[in-house]
């Protein structure tokens, strides 16, 4: 693909626009399945579609980057490996928590979860499914039952209120943190909106455009 012989930007933008239809279909199918079988009843359908679209957009961007960086024989295997790595960095369930990853190697590994689309997806879904944390005094037993698991995953219930004011909107700046790494190390892995996934998809596409430009000049 890097030897296509067409203008780099035109080739890349055309390919990306053609993929938007697939991204839309992926998001509709995924969101529909989640609504039917997963019991995500606390997420509004349009919010679930928004995060599903953002996830699909980021994943397709990563796949494009891999296809432009690897040969035909290595691309498929590399995408599979990237999928497993993204799951390992998601901080969900039995995977290492975002808090643990950001504390590894003296705090120098905090950027790794930033590159995992699943980290942002799971974080958003978890945030949307725990609105009771915004008023813990109204649901003391529920908060007590979920707090140990949430804390183990790196989601401090006490810090949930920082995005409870407007779920789905842009999160308010965290005055007590200097960045994502410091926030995650302190147990604030909450994801207040889906824009991070869209930004990650854009980053993957810019990286792919760079690889395409370099390939065309070699």
PDB file of C-alpha atoms in Angstrom:
ATOM      1  CA  UNK A   1       0.000   0.000   0.000  1.00  0.00           C
ATOM      2  CA  UNK A   2       2.876   2.364   0.639  1.00  0.00           C
ATOM      3  CA  UNK A   3       3.825   1.915  -3.038  1.00  0.00           C
ATOM      4  CA  UNK A   4       0.399   2.882  -4.363  1.00  0.00           C
ATOM      5  CA  UNK A   5       1.842   5.793  -6.340  1.00  0.00           C
ATOM      6  CA  UNK A   6      -0.951   8.263  -5.470  1.00  0.00           C
ATOM      7  CA  UNK A   7      -0.805  11.403  -3.291  1.00  0.00           C
ATOM      8  CA  UNK A   8      -0.358  10.302   0.308  1.00  0.00           C
ATOM      9  CA  UNK A   9      -3.063  12.458   1.886  1.00  0.00           C
ATOM     10  CA  UNK A  10      -5.640  11.706  -0.832  1.00  0.00           C
ATOM     11  CA  UNK A  11      -4.972   7.980  -0.627  1.00  0.00           C
ATOM     12  CA  UNK A  12      -5.197   7.912   3.144  1.00  0.00           C
ATOM     13  CA  UNK A  13      -8.294  10.122   3.451  1.00  0.00           C
ATOM     14  CA  UNK A  14     -10.098   8.151   0.757  1.00  0.00           C
ATOM     15  CA  UNK A  15      -9.332   4.892   2.475  1.00  0.00           C
ATOM     16  CA  UNK A  16     -10.412   6.277   5.843  1.00  0.00           C
ATOM     17  CA  UNK A  17     -13.692   7.703   4.526  1.00  0.00           C
ATOM     18  CA  UNK A  18     -14.479   4.373   2.884  1.00  0.00           C
ATOM     19  CA  UNK A  19     -14.007   2.678   6.252  1.00  0.00           C
ATOM     20  CA  UNK A  20     -16.510   4.941   8.051  1.00  0.00           C
ATOM     21  CA  UNK A  21     -19.395   2.860   6.737  1.00  0.00           C
ATOM     22  CA  UNK A  22     -17.846  -0.255   8.234  1.00  0.00           C
ATOM     23  CA  UNK A  23     -17.236   1.557  11.525  1.00  0.00           C
ATOM     24  CA  UNK A  24     -20.906   2.583  11.680  1.00  0.00           C
ATOM     25  CA  UNK A  25     -22.094  -0.970  11.020  1.00  0.00           C
ATOM     26  CA  UNK A  26     -19.662  -2.427  13.578  1.00  0.00           C
ATOM     27  CA  UNK A  27     -20.889   0.041  16.203  1.00  0.00           C
ATOM     28  CA  UNK A  28     -24.570  -0.667  15.518  1.00  0.00           C
ATOM     29  CA  UNK A  29     -24.035  -4.427  15.703  1.00  0.00           C
ATOM     30  CA  UNK A  30     -21.919  -4.249  18.845  1.00  0.00           C
ATOM     31  CA  UNK A  31     -24.214  -1.815  20.662  1.00  0.00           C
ATOM     32  CA  UNK A  32     -27.263  -3.859  19.695  1.00  0.00           C
ATOM     33  CA  UNK A  33     -25.733  -7.073  21.022  1.00  0.00           C
ATOM     34  CA  UNK A  34     -24.733  -5.355  24.265  1.00  0.00           C
ATOM     35  CA  UNK A  35     -28.239  -3.994  24.809  1.00  0.00           C
ATOM     36  CA  UNK A  36     -29.773  -7.405  24.209  1.00  0.00           C
ATOM     37  CA  UNK A  37     -27.480  -9.775  26.097  1.00  0.00           C
ATOM     38  CA  UNK A  38     -25.231  -7.871  28.508  1.00  0.00           C
ATOM     39  CA  UNK A  39     -27.714  -6.128  30.783  1.00  0.00           C
ATOM     40  CA  UNK A  40     -26.118  -2.684  30.479  1.00  0.00           C
ATOM     41  CA  UNK A  41     -29.406  -1.132  31.511  1.00  0.00           C
ATOM     42  CA  UNK A  42     -27.858   1.968  33.095  1.00  0.00           C
ATOM     43  CA  UNK A  43     -26.436   3.176  29.783  1.00  0.00           C
ATOM     44  CA  UNK A  44     -28.745   5.023  27.436  1.00  0.00           C
ATOM     45  CA  UNK A  45     -28.842   3.473  23.935  1.00  0.00           C
ATOM     46  CA  UNK A  46     -27.350   6.551  22.274  1.00  0.00           C
ATOM     47  CA  UNK A  47     -24.508   6.619  24.839  1.00  0.00           C
ATOM     48  CA  UNK A  48     -23.769   2.958  24.241  1.00  0.00           C
ATOM     49  CA  UNK A  49     -23.740   3.572  20.496  1.00  0.00           C
ATOM     50  CA  UNK A  50     -21.433   6.585  20.942  1.00  0.00           C
ATOM     51  CA  UNK A  51     -18.848   4.588  22.900  1.00  0.00           C
ATOM     52  CA  UNK A  52     -19.228   1.618  20.505  1.00  0.00           C
ATOM     53  CA  UNK A  53     -18.637   3.905  17.517  1.00  0.00           C
ATOM     54  CA  UNK A  54     -15.605   5.430  19.248  1.00  0.00           C
ATOM     55  CA  UNK A  55     -14.239   1.962  20.015  1.00  0.00           C
ATOM     56  CA  UNK A  56     -14.750   0.815  16.417  1.00  0.00           C
ATOM     57  CA  UNK A  57     -13.160   4.017  15.108  1.00  0.00           C
ATOM     58  CA  UNK A  58     -10.068   3.512  17.266  1.00  0.00           C
ATOM     59  CA  UNK A  59      -9.767  -0.207  16.490  1.00  0.00           C
ATOM     60  CA  UNK A  60     -10.085   0.348  12.734  1.00  0.00           C
ATOM     61  CA  UNK A  61      -7.470   3.104  13.008  1.00  0.00           C
ATOM     62  CA  UNK A  62      -5.112   0.692  14.757  1.00  0.00           C
ATOM     63  CA  UNK A  63      -5.760  -1.951  12.097  1.00  0.00           C
ATOM     64  CA  UNK A  64      -4.984   0.586   9.361  1.00  0.00           C
ATOM     65  CA  UNK A  65      -1.736   1.517  11.093  1.00  0.00           C
ATOM     66  CA  UNK A  66      -0.730  -2.142  11.307  1.00  0.00           C
ATOM     67  CA  UNK A  67      -1.624  -2.841   7.661  1.00  0.00           C
ATOM     68  CA  UNK A  68       0.478   0.118   6.533  1.00  0.00           C
ATOM     69  CA  UNK A  69       3.417  -0.830   8.769  1.00  0.00           C
ATOM     70  CA  UNK A  70       3.615  -4.560   8.064  1.00  0.00           C
ATOM     71  CA  UNK A  71       3.719  -6.766   5.029  1.00  0.00           C
ATOM     72  CA  UNK A  72       0.673  -8.790   3.944  1.00  0.00           C
ATOM     73  CA  UNK A  73       1.969 -11.885   5.695  1.00  0.00           C
ATOM     74  CA  UNK A  74       2.566 -10.225   9.052  1.00  0.00           C
ATOM     75  CA  UNK A  75      -0.385  -7.820   9.294  1.00  0.00           C
ATOM     76  CA  UNK A  76      -3.037 -10.351  10.351  1.00  0.00           C
ATOM     77  CA  UNK A  77      -0.880 -11.865  13.077  1.00  0.00           C
ATOM     78  CA  UNK A  78       0.192  -8.426  14.295  1.00  0.00           C
ATOM     79  CA  UNK A  79      -3.443  -7.306  14.635  1.00  0.00           C
ATOM     80  CA  UNK A  80      -4.207 -10.403  16.716  1.00  0.00           C
ATOM     81  CA  UNK A  81      -1.211  -9.693  18.962  1.00  0.00           C
ATOM     82  CA  UNK A  82      -2.278  -6.053  19.329  1.00  0.00           C
ATOM     83  CA  UNK A  83      -5.745  -7.233  20.383  1.00  0.00           C
ATOM     84  CA  UNK A  84      -4.323  -9.364  23.178  1.00  0.00           C
ATOM     85  CA  UNK A  85      -2.028  -6.553  24.296  1.00  0.00           C
ATOM     86  CA  UNK A  86      -4.930  -4.095  24.328  1.00  0.00           C
ATOM     87  CA  UNK A  87      -6.938  -6.503  26.492  1.00  0.00           C
ATOM     88  CA  UNK A  88      -3.999  -6.978  28.859  1.00  0.00           C
ATOM     89  CA  UNK A  89      -3.715  -3.192  29.232  1.00  0.00           C
ATOM     90  CA  UNK A  90      -7.452  -2.625  29.696  1.00  0.00           C
ATOM     91  CA  UNK A  91      -7.260  -2.859  33.479  1.00  0.00           C
ATOM     92  CA  UNK A  92     -10.474  -4.868  33.525  1.00  0.00           C
ATOM     93  CA  UNK A  93     -11.329  -7.991  35.489  1.00  0.00           C
ATOM     94  CA  UNK A  94      -8.233 -10.215  35.881  1.00  0.00           C
ATOM     95  CA  UNK A  95      -5.936  -8.000  33.801  1.00  0.00           C
ATOM     96  CA  UNK A  96      -3.445  -5.808  35.705  1.00  0.00           C
ATOM     97  CA  UNK A  97      -5.245  -2.680  36.879  1.00  0.00           C
ATOM     98  CA  UNK A  98      -4.492   0.679  35.305  1.00  0.00           C
ATOM     99  CA  UNK A  99      -3.230   1.748  38.721  1.00  0.00           C
ATOM    100  CA  UNK A 100      -0.756  -1.151  38.891  1.00  0.00           C
ATOM    101  CA  UNK A 101       0.470  -0.581  35.331  1.00  0.00           C
ATOM    102  CA  UNK A 102       1.002   3.132  35.935  1.00  0.00           C
ATOM    103  CA  UNK A 103       3.037   2.331  39.062  1.00  0.00           C
ATOM    104  CA  UNK A 104       5.249  -0.246  37.314  1.00  0.00           C
ATOM    105  CA  UNK A 105       8.912   0.485  36.619  1.00  0.00           C
ATOM    106  CA  UNK A 106       8.939   3.478  38.918  1.00  0.00           C
ATOM    107  CA  UNK A 107       5.894   5.035  37.273  1.00  0.00           C
ATOM    108  CA  UNK A 108       7.389   5.102  33.776  1.00  0.00           C
ATOM    109  CA  UNK A 109       4.833   2.715  32.224  1.00  0.00           C
ATOM    110  CA  UNK A 110       1.753   4.888  32.756  1.00  0.00           C
ATOM    111  CA  UNK A 111       1.461   5.714  29.044  1.00  0.00           C
ATOM    112  CA  UNK A 112       0.812   2.101  27.975  1.00  0.00           C
ATOM    113  CA  UNK A 113      -2.921   2.042  28.898  1.00  0.00           C
ATOM    114  CA  UNK A 114      -3.317   5.278  26.956  1.00  0.00           C
ATOM    115  CA  UNK A 115      -2.817   3.273  23.749  1.00  0.00           C
ATOM    116  CA  UNK A 116      -5.397   0.587  24.591  1.00  0.00           C
ATOM    117  CA  UNK A 117      -8.855   1.246  23.107  1.00  0.00           C
ATOM    118  CA  UNK A 118     -10.321  -1.304  25.511  1.00  0.00           C
ATOM    119  CA  UNK A 119      -9.008   0.636  28.520  1.00  0.00           C
ATOM    120  CA  UNK A 120     -11.105   3.678  27.531  1.00  0.00           C
ATOM    121  CA  UNK A 121     -14.115   1.576  26.565  1.00  0.00           C
ATOM    122  CA  UNK A 122     -14.242  -0.439  29.778  1.00  0.00           C
ATOM    123  CA  UNK A 123     -13.552   2.653  31.857  1.00  0.00           C
ATOM    124  CA  UNK A 124     -16.451   4.529  30.281  1.00  0.00           C
ATOM    125  CA  UNK A 125     -18.889   1.612  30.579  1.00  0.00           C
ATOM    126  CA  UNK A 126     -17.924   1.075  34.217  1.00  0.00           C
ATOM    127  CA  UNK A 127     -18.334   4.768  34.973  1.00  0.00           C
ATOM    128  CA  UNK A 128     -21.774   4.834  33.372  1.00  0.00           C
ATOM    129  CA  UNK A 129     -22.858   1.751  35.307  1.00  0.00           C
ATOM    130  CA  UNK A 130     -22.021   3.145  38.737  1.00  0.00           C
ATOM    131  CA  UNK A 131     -24.088   6.358  39.011  1.00  0.00           C
ATOM    132  CA  UNK A 132     -25.000   5.437  42.580  1.00  0.00           C
ATOM    133  CA  UNK A 133     -21.495   6.473  43.606  1.00  0.00           C
ATOM    134  CA  UNK A 134     -22.503  10.096  43.025  1.00  0.00           C
ATOM    135  CA  UNK A 135     -24.848   9.839  46.030  1.00  0.00           C
ATOM    136  CA  UNK A 136     -23.261   7.187  48.264  1.00  0.00           C
ATOM    137  CA  UNK A 137     -25.394   8.162  51.227  1.00  0.00           C
ATOM    138  CA  UNK A 138     -28.490   7.018  49.319  1.00  0.00           C
ATOM    139  CA  UNK A 139     -27.067   3.574  48.482  1.00  0.00           C
ATOM    140  CA  UNK A 140     -24.699   2.693  51.345  1.00  0.00           C
ATOM    141  CA  UNK A 141     -25.005  -1.091  50.993  1.00  0.00           C
ATOM    142  CA  UNK A 142     -24.452  -1.033  47.237  1.00  0.00           C
ATOM    143  CA  UNK A 143     -21.418   1.227  47.610  1.00  0.00           C
ATOM    144  CA  UNK A 144     -19.993  -1.013  50.336  1.00  0.00           C
ATOM    145  CA  UNK A 145     -20.484  -4.125  48.202  1.00  0.00           C
ATOM    146  CA  UNK A 146     -18.839  -2.703  45.071  1.00  0.00           C
ATOM    147  CA  UNK A 147     -16.068  -0.580  46.609  1.00  0.00           C
ATOM    148  CA  UNK A 148     -13.504  -3.403  47.103  1.00  0.00           C
ATOM    149  CA  UNK A 149     -13.741  -4.596  43.489  1.00  0.00           C
ATOM    150  CA  UNK A 150     -13.701  -1.081  42.071  1.00  0.00           C
ATOM    151  CA  UNK A 151     -10.674  -0.151  44.173  1.00  0.00           C
ATOM    152  CA  UNK A 152      -8.872  -3.323  43.068  1.00  0.00           C
ATOM    153  CA  UNK A 153      -9.437  -2.280  39.447  1.00  0.00           C
ATOM    154  CA  UNK A 154      -8.053   1.210  40.171  1.00  0.00           C
ATOM    155  CA  UNK A 155     -11.379   3.054  40.438  1.00  0.00           C
ATOM    156  CA  UNK A 156     -11.536   4.827  43.783  1.00  0.00           C
ATOM    157  CA  UNK A 157     -15.242   5.380  44.605  1.00  0.00           C
ATOM    158  CA  UNK A 158     -14.338   8.571  46.471  1.00  0.00           C
ATOM    159  CA  UNK A 159     -13.057  10.102  43.206  1.00  0.00           C
ATOM    160  CA  UNK A 160     -16.148   9.274  41.190  1.00  0.00           C
ATOM    161  CA  UNK A 161     -17.737  12.618  42.033  1.00  0.00           C
ATOM    162  CA  UNK A 162     -15.161  14.359  39.814  1.00  0.00           C
ATOM    163  CA  UNK A 163     -17.079  13.207  36.775  1.00  0.00           C
ATOM    164  CA  UNK A 164     -20.507  12.706  38.253  1.00  0.00           C
ATOM    165  CA  UNK A 165     -21.526  16.304  37.508  1.00  0.00           C
ATOM    166  CA  UNK A 166     -21.944  15.634  33.790  1.00  0.00           C
ATOM    167  CA  UNK A 167     -21.532  12.028  32.636  1.00  0.00           C
ATOM    168  CA  UNK A 168     -21.094  11.890  28.908  1.00  0.00           C
ATOM    169  CA  UNK A 169     -19.844  15.475  28.822  1.00  0.00           C
ATOM    170  CA  UNK A 170     -16.288  16.697  28.937  1.00  0.00           C
ATOM    171  CA  UNK A 171     -14.796  15.998  32.329  1.00  0.00           C
ATOM    172  CA  UNK A 172     -13.828  18.896  34.527  1.00  0.00           C
ATOM    173  CA  UNK A 173     -10.058  19.384  34.907  1.00  0.00           C
ATOM    174  CA  UNK A 174      -8.667  17.550  37.885  1.00  0.00           C
ATOM    175  CA  UNK A 175      -6.979  20.205  39.963  1.00  0.00           C
ATOM    176  CA  UNK A 176      -5.221  17.707  42.215  1.00  0.00           C
ATOM    177  CA  UNK A 177      -3.521  15.808  39.374  1.00  0.00           C
ATOM    178  CA  UNK A 178      -0.761  16.714  36.983  1.00  0.00           C
ATOM    179  CA  UNK A 179      -1.688  14.194  34.307  1.00  0.00           C
ATOM    180  CA  UNK A 180      -3.123  10.784  33.483  1.00  0.00           C
ATOM    181  CA  UNK A 181      -0.274   8.898  35.124  1.00  0.00           C
ATOM    182  CA  UNK A 182      -0.665  10.709  38.449  1.00  0.00           C
ATOM    183  CA  UNK A 183      -4.454  10.317  38.298  1.00  0.00           C
ATOM    184  CA  UNK A 184      -4.266   6.578  37.675  1.00  0.00           C
ATOM    185  CA  UNK A 185      -1.662   6.015  40.362  1.00  0.00           C
ATOM    186  CA  UNK A 186      -3.988   7.690  42.853  1.00  0.00           C
ATOM    187  CA  UNK A 187      -6.902   5.437  41.878  1.00  0.00           C
ATOM    188  CA  UNK A 188      -8.753   7.807  39.546  1.00  0.00           C
ATOM    189  CA  UNK A 189      -9.251   5.706  36.417  1.00  0.00           C
ATOM    190  CA  UNK A 190     -12.801   6.924  35.782  1.00  0.00           C
ATOM    191  CA  UNK A 191     -13.602   7.798  32.159  1.00  0.00           C
ATOM    192  CA  UNK A 192     -16.178  10.578  31.949  1.00  0.00           C
ATOM    193  CA  UNK A 193     -16.686  10.737  28.176  1.00  0.00           C
ATOM    194  CA  UNK A 194     -15.923   8.968  24.917  1.00  0.00           C
ATOM    195  CA  UNK A 195     -13.753  11.631  23.340  1.00  0.00           C
ATOM    196  CA  UNK A 196     -10.503   9.965  24.411  1.00  0.00           C
ATOM    197  CA  UNK A 197     -11.273   7.017  22.145  1.00  0.00           C
ATOM    198  CA  UNK A 198     -11.933   9.295  19.188  1.00  0.00           C
ATOM    199  CA  UNK A 199      -8.666  11.119  19.845  1.00  0.00           C
ATOM    200  CA  UNK A 200      -6.868   7.766  20.027  1.00  0.00           C
ATOM    201  CA  UNK A 201      -8.359   6.813  16.659  1.00  0.00           C
ATOM    202  CA  UNK A 202      -7.121  10.097  15.174  1.00  0.00           C
ATOM    203  CA  UNK A 203      -3.638   9.467  16.614  1.00  0.00           C
ATOM    204  CA  UNK A 204      -3.521   6.002  15.019  1.00  0.00           C
ATOM    205  CA  UNK A 205      -4.531   7.526  11.687  1.00  0.00           C
ATOM    206  CA  UNK A 206      -1.879  10.239  11.833  1.00  0.00           C
ATOM    207  CA  UNK A 207       0.689   7.561  12.627  1.00  0.00           C
ATOM    208  CA  UNK A 208      -0.562   5.563   9.643  1.00  0.00           C
ATOM    209  CA  UNK A 209      -0.331   8.631   7.416  1.00  0.00           C
ATOM    210  CA  UNK A 210       3.255   9.140   8.560  1.00  0.00           C
ATOM    211  CA  UNK A 211       4.124   5.520   7.763  1.00  0.00           C
ATOM    212  CA  UNK A 212       2.464   5.883   4.351  1.00  0.00           C
ATOM    213  CA  UNK A 213       4.395   9.091   3.599  1.00  0.00           C
ATOM    214  CA  UNK A 214       7.689   7.513   4.620  1.00  0.00           C
ATOM    215  CA  UNK A 215       6.965   4.428   2.528  1.00  0.00           C
ATOM    216  CA  UNK A 216       6.211   6.500  -0.544  1.00  0.00           C
ATOM    217  CA  UNK A 217       9.569   8.252  -0.274  1.00  0.00           C
ATOM    218  CA  UNK A 218      11.693   5.133   0.174  1.00  0.00           C
TER     219      UNK A 218
END
